[in-house]
Coordinates of C-alpha atoms and ligand atoms in Angstrom, one line a residue:
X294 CA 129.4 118.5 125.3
X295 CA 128.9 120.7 122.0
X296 CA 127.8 119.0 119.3
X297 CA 127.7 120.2 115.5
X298 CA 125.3 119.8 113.0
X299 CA 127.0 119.0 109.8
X300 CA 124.9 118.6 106.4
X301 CA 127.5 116.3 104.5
X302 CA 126.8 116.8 100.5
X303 CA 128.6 114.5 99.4
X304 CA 127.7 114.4 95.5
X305 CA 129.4 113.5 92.5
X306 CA 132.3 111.7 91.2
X307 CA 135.5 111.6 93.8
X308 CA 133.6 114.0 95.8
X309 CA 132.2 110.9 98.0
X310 CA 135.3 109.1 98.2
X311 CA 137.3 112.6 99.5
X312 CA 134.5 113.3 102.5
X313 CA 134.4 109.8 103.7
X314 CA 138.5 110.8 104.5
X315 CA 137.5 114.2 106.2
X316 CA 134.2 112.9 108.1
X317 CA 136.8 110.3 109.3
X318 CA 139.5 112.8 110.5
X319 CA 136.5 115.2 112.2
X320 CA 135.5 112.2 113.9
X321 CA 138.9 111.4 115.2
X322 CA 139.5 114.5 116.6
X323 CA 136.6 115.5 118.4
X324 CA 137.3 111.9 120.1
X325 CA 140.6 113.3 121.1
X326 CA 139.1 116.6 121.8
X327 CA 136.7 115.0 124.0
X328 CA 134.8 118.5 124.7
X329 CA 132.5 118.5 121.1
X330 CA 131.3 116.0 118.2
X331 CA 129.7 116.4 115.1
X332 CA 126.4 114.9 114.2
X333 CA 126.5 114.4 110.1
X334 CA 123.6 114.2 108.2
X335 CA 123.6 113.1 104.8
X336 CA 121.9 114.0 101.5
X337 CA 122.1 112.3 98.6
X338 CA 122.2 115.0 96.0
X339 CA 123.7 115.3 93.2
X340 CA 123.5 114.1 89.7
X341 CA 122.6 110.6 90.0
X342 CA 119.6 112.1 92.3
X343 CA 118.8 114.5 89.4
X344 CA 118.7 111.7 86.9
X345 CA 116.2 109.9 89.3
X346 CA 114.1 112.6 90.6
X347 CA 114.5 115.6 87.8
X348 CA 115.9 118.3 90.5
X349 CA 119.6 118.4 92.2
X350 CA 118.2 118.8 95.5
X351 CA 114.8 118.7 97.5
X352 CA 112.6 121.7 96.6
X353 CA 113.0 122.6 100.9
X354 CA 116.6 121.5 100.5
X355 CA 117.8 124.9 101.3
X356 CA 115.3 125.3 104.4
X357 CA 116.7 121.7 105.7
X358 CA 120.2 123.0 105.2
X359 CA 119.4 126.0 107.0
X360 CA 119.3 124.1 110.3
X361 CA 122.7 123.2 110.2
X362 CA 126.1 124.8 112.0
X363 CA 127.9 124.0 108.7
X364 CA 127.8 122.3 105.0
X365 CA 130.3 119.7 104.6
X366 CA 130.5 119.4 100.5
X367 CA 132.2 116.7 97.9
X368 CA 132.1 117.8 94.6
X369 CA 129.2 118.2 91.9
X370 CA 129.2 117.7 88.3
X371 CA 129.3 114.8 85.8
X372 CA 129.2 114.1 82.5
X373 CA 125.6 113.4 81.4
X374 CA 123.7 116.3 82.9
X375 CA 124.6 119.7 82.1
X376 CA 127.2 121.6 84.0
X377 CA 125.3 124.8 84.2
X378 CA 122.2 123.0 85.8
X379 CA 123.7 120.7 88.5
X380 CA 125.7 123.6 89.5
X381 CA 123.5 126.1 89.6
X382 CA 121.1 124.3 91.0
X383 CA 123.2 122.8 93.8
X384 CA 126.2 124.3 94.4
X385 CA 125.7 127.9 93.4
X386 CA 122.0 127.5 94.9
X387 CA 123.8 126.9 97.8
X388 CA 126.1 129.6 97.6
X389 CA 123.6 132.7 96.8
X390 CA 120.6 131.3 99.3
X391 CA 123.3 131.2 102.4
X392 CA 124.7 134.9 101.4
X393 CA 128.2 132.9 101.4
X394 CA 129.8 136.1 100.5
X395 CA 133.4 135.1 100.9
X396 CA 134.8 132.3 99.4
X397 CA 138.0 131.7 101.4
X398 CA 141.1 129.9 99.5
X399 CA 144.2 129.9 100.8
X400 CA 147.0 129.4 97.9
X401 CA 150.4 128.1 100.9
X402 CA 152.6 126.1 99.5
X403 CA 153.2 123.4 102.3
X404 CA 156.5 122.1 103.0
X405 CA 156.7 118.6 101.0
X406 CA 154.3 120.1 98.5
X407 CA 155.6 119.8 95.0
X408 CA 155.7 123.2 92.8
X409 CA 156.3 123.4 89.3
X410 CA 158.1 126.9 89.8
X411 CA 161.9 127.0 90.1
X412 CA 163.5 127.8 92.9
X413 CA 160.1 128.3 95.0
X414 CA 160.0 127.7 98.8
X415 CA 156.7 127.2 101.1
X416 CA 157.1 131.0 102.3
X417 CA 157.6 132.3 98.4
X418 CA 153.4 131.2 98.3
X419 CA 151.4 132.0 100.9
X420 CA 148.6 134.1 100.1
X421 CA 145.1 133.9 100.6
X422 CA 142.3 134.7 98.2
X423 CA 139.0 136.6 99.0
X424 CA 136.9 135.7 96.4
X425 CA 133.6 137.3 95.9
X426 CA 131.2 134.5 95.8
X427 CA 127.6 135.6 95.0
X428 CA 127.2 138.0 92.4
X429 CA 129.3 139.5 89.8
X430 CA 129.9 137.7 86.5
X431 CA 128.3 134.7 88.8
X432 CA 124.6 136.5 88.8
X433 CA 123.0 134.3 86.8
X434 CA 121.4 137.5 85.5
X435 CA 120.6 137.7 81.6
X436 CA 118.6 136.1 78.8
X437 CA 119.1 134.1 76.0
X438 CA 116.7 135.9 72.8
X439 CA 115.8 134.3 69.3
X440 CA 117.1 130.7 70.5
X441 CA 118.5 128.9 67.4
X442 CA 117.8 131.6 64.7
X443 CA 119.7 133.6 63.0
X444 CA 119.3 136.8 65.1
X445 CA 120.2 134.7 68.6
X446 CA 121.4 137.0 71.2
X447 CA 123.0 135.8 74.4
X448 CA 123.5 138.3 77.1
X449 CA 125.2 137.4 80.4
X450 CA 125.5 140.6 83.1
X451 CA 127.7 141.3 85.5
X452 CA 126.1 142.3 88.4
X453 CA 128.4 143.9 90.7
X454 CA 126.7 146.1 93.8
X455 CA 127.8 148.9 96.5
X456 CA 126.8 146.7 98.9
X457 CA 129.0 143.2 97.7
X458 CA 131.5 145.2 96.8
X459 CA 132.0 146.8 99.9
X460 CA 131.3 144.1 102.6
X461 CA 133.8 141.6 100.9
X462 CA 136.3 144.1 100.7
X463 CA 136.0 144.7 104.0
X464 CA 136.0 141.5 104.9
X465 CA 139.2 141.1 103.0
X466 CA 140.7 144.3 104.6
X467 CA 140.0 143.3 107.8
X468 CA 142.0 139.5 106.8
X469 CA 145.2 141.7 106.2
X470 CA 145.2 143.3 109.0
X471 CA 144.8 140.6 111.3
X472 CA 147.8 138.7 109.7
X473 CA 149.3 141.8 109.3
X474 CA 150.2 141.4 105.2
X475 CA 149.3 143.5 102.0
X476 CA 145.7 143.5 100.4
X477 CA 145.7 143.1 96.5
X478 CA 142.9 143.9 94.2
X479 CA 142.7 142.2 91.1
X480 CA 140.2 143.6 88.6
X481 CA 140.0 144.5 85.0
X482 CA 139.0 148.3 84.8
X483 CA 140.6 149.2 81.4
X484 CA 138.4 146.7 79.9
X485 CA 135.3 145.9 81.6
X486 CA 134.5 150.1 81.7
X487 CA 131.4 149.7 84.1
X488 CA 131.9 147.0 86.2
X489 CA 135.8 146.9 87.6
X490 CA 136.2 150.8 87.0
X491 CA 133.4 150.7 89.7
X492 CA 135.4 147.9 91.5
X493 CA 138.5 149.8 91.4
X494 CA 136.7 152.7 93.0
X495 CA 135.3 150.9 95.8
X496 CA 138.4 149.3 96.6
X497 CA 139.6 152.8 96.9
X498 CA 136.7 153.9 99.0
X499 CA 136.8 150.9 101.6
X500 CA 140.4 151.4 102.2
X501 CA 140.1 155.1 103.5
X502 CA 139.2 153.0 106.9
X503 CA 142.2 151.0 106.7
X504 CA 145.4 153.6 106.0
X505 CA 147.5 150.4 108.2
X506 CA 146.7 148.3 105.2
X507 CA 149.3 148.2 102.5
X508 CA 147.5 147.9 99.2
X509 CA 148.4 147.0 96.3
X510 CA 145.8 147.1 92.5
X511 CA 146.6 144.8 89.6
X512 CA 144.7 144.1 86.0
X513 CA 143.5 140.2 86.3
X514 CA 146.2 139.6 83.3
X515 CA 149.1 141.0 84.8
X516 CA 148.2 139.6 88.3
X517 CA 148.1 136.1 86.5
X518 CA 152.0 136.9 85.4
X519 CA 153.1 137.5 88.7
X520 CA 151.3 134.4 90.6
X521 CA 154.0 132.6 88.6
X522 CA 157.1 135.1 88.2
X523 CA 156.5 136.4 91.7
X524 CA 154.4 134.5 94.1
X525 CA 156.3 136.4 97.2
X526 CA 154.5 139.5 96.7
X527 CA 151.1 138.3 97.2
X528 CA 149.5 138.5 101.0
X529 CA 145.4 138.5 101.1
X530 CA 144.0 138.9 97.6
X531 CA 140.4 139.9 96.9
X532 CA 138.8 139.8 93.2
X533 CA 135.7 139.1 91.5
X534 CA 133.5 135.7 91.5
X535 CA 134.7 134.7 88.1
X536 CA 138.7 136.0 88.2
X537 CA 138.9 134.1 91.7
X538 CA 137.5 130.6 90.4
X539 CA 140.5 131.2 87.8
X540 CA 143.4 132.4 89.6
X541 CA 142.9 130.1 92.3
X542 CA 143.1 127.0 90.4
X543 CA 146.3 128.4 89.0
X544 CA 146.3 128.7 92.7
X545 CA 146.6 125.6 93.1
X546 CA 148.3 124.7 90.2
X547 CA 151.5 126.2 92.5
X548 CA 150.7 124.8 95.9
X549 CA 150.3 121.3 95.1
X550 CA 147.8 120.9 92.1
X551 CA 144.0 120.2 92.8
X552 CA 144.0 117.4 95.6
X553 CA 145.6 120.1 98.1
X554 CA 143.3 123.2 97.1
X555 CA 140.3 123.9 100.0
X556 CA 138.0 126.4 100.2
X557 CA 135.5 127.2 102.7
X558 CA 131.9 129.7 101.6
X559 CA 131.5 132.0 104.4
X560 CA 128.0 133.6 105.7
X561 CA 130.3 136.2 107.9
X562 CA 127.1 137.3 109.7
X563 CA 127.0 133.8 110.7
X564 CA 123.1 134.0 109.9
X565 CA 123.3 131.1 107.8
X566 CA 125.3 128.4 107.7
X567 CA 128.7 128.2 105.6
X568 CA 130.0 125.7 103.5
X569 CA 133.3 124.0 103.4
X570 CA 134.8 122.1 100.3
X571 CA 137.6 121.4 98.2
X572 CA 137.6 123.4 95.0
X573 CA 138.3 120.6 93.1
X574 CA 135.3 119.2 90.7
X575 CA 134.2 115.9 90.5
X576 CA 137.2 114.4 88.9
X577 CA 135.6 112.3 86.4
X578 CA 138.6 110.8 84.9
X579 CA 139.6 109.5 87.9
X580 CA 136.3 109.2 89.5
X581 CA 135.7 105.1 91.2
X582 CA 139.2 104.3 91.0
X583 CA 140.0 105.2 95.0
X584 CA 142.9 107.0 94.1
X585 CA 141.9 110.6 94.2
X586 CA 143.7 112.4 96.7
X587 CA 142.1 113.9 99.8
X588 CA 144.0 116.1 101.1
X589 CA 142.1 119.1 100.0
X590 CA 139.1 117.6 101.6
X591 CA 141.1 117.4 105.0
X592 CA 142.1 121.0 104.3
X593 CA 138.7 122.2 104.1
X594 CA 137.8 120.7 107.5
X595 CA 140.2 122.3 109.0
X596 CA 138.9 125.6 107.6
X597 CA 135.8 124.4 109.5
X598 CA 137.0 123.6 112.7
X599 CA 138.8 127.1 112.7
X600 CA 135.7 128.6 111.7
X601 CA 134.2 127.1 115.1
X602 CA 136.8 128.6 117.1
X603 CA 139.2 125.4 116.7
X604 CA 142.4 127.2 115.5
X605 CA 144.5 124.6 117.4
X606 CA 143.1 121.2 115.7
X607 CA 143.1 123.3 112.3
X608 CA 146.5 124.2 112.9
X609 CA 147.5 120.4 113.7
X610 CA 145.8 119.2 110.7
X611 CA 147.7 121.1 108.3
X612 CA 151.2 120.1 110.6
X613 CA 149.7 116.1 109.6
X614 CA 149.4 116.6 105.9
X615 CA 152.9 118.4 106.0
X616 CA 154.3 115.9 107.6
X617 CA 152.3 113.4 105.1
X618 CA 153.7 115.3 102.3
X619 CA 157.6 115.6 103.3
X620 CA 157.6 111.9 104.5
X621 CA 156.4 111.3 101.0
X622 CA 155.4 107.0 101.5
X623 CA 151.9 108.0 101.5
X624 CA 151.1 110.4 98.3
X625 CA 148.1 109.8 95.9
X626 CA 149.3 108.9 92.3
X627 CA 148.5 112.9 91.2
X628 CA 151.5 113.6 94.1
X629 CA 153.8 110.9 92.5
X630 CA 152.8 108.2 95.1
X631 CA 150.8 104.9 94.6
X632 CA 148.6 105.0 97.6
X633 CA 145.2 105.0 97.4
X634 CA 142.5 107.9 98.9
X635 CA 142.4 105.8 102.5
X636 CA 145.6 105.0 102.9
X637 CA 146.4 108.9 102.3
X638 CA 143.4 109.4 105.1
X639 CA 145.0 106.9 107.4
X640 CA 148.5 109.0 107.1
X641 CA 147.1 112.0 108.1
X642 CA 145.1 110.5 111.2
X643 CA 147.8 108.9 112.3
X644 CA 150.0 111.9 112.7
X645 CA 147.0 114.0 114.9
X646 CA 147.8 112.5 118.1
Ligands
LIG252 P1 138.3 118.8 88.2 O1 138.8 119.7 89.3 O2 137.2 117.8 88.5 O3 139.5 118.0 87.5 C1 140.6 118.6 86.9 C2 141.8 117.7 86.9 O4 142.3 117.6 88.2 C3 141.5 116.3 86.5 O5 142.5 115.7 85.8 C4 141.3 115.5 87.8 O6 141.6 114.2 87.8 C5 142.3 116.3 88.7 N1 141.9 116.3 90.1 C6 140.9 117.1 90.7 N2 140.8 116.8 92.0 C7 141.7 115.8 92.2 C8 142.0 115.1 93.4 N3 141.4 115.3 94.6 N4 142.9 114.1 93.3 C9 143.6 113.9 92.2 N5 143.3 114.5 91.1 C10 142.4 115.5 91.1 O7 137.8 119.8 87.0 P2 136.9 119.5 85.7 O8 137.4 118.2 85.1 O9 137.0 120.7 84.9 O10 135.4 119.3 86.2 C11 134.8 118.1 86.4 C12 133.4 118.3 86.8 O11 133.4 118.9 88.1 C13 132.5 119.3 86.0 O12 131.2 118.8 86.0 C14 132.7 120.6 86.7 O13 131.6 121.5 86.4 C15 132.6 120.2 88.1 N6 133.3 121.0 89.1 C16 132.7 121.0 90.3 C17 133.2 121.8 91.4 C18 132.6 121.7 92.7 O14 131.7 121.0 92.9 N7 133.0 122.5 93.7 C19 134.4 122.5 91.2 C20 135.0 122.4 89.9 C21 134.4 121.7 88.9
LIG253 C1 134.6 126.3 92.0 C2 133.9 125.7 90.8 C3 132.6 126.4 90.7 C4 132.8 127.9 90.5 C5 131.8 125.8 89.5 C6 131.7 124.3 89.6 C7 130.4 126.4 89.3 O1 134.7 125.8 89.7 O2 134.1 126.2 93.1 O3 135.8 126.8 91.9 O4 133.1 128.3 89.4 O5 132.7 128.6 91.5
LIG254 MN1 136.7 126.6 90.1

């Protein structure tokens, strides 16, 4: 029998109480499966570790992750330690050590999904976006001069290469092909005149060895306008670190809100190991109350399983939170429903027969 090694970050705020529902539906499955099982490890990082030990993760933490077939991760963040430590120093970490070049979120409206645009059906939104996930305005690159004087400078770069351009473009490329739909840029090269000029070109240059592809280029503003006015036109979408982590939460502002919204960090080389989470944070106004929804945590094990070669128990698992959703008895309060986080996970297990 295969068995997969699964490093379970669970971390911060909801982001416990959401993995407990998809280590639960993994665990269901391969039982049913009967031909693999996962083997989950877990490690308590996070902020709460930080505030105990002064770090967000062991100092080998990213050589004892590297052992694993995949990161299974919660959420990280809370109030109390600073947002640009515990996420650099976890998350992003993460991220840039494991070369998780693409960051893979889907933006479907499922059916029973509720969507604040009028008139929209599931097959007006159904893209997918190809985020670049580890340079760009994410670099970390820069330097902060004459701290607290008069004269303080700030200077955060954008780092954007030949090479990271070009591999996640391909990668992105390759997407729309294989489902056979349009490839958007979305950049910003009347403004930013280094950086997305140099974008724009490459998108240019990468798709000379796709002429099948129909492509399509849009300015990061404009492209916002149209996620709302016109969802329908949208296919595979690839953009910058930064424009990605925004569109996508308007993302999922339009497929569901935040509980439905996954996203899986992909190594495509498969050298390291990738990571799957929701892109939700921590939820801290919610946090401890065992209502946040987890359907975006069952969504991003799905993107796992599918990443193993499971496409069929993916497939099922987003048929059982449809089928959650339309049936409607078993929503999270952020749906309009007044069940809590398990009974939401029960739902969706009991519909994957
Ligand atoms: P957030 O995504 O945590 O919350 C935004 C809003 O969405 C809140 O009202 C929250 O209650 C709601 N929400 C989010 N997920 C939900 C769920 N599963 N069910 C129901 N409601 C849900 O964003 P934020 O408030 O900007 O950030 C909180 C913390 O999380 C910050 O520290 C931030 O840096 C961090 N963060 C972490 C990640 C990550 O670990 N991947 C992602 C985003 C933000
Ligand atoms: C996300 C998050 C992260 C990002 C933050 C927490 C660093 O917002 O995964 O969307 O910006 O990538
Ligand atoms: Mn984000």
């Amino acid at each position: 029998m295969k068995t997969y090694k699964i490093a379970v970050i669970a971390g911060d705020g909801i982001g416990p109480e959401v993995i407990a529902q998809g280590i639960k539906l993994l665990e269901h499955i391969s039982a049913l499966d009967g031909s693999f099982k996962f083997e989950f490890t877990h490690f308590p990082w996070g902020c709460n570790y930080y505030l105990e030990h002064g770090k967000m993760m062991d100092e080998d933490g990213i050589e004892k992750l590297s052992h694993f077939d995949a990161i299974y991760l919660g959420a990280v963040g809370m109030p109390g330690v600073p947002d640009h430590i515990s996420l650099r120093d976890l998350l992003l970490n993460i991220r840039h050590s494991f070369d998780q070049y693409v960051n893979l979120r889907p933006v479907k409206l499922l059916k029973g999904a509720p969507c604040p645009l009028k008139d929209a059906k599931p097959e007006d939104i159904d893209m997918i976006f190809v985020r670049e996930n580890t340079e760009g305005e994410y670099s970390g690159s820069g330097a902060w001069l004459y701290e607290d004087q008069p004269n303080e400078v700030v200077i955060q770069n954008g780092v954007f290469s030949r090479n990271g351009c070009e591999r996640v473009m391909r990668y992105a490329y390759d997407l729309a092909r294989e489902h056979k739909t349009s490839l958007t840029s979305i950049s910003k090269g009347n403004a930013l005149n280094y950086s997305m000029v140099f974008w724009d070109k490459m998108f240019k240059e990468v798709g000379k060895d796709y002429p099948d592809v129909e492509t399509h280029s849009y300015l990061v503003d404009a492209a916002s306008m149209y996620m709302v006015k016109d969802p329908a036109r949208y296919g595979v979408v690839v953009t910058s670190n930064l424009f990605g982590d925004i569109l996508t939460d308007l993302g999922a502002a339009i497929a569901g809100g935040m509980g439905l919204a996954a996203g899986a960090n992909i190594n495509p080389e498969r050298k390291y190991p990738s990571m799957f989470e929701p892109i939700h944070g921590s939820a801290p106004d919610i946090a401890g109350k065992g209502i946040a929804n987890p359907l975006a945590s069952h969504w991003s094990a799905a993107q796992m399983l599918e990443f193993f070669g499971y496409n069929n128990w993916s497939d099922k698992i987003i048929a059982a939170i449809e089928a959650v959703l339309t049936e409607g008895t078993h929503l999270t309060p952020d749906l309009g429903g007044g069940a809590s986080t398990d009974e939401v996970g029960q739902a969706v297990i009991d519909k994957i027969i």
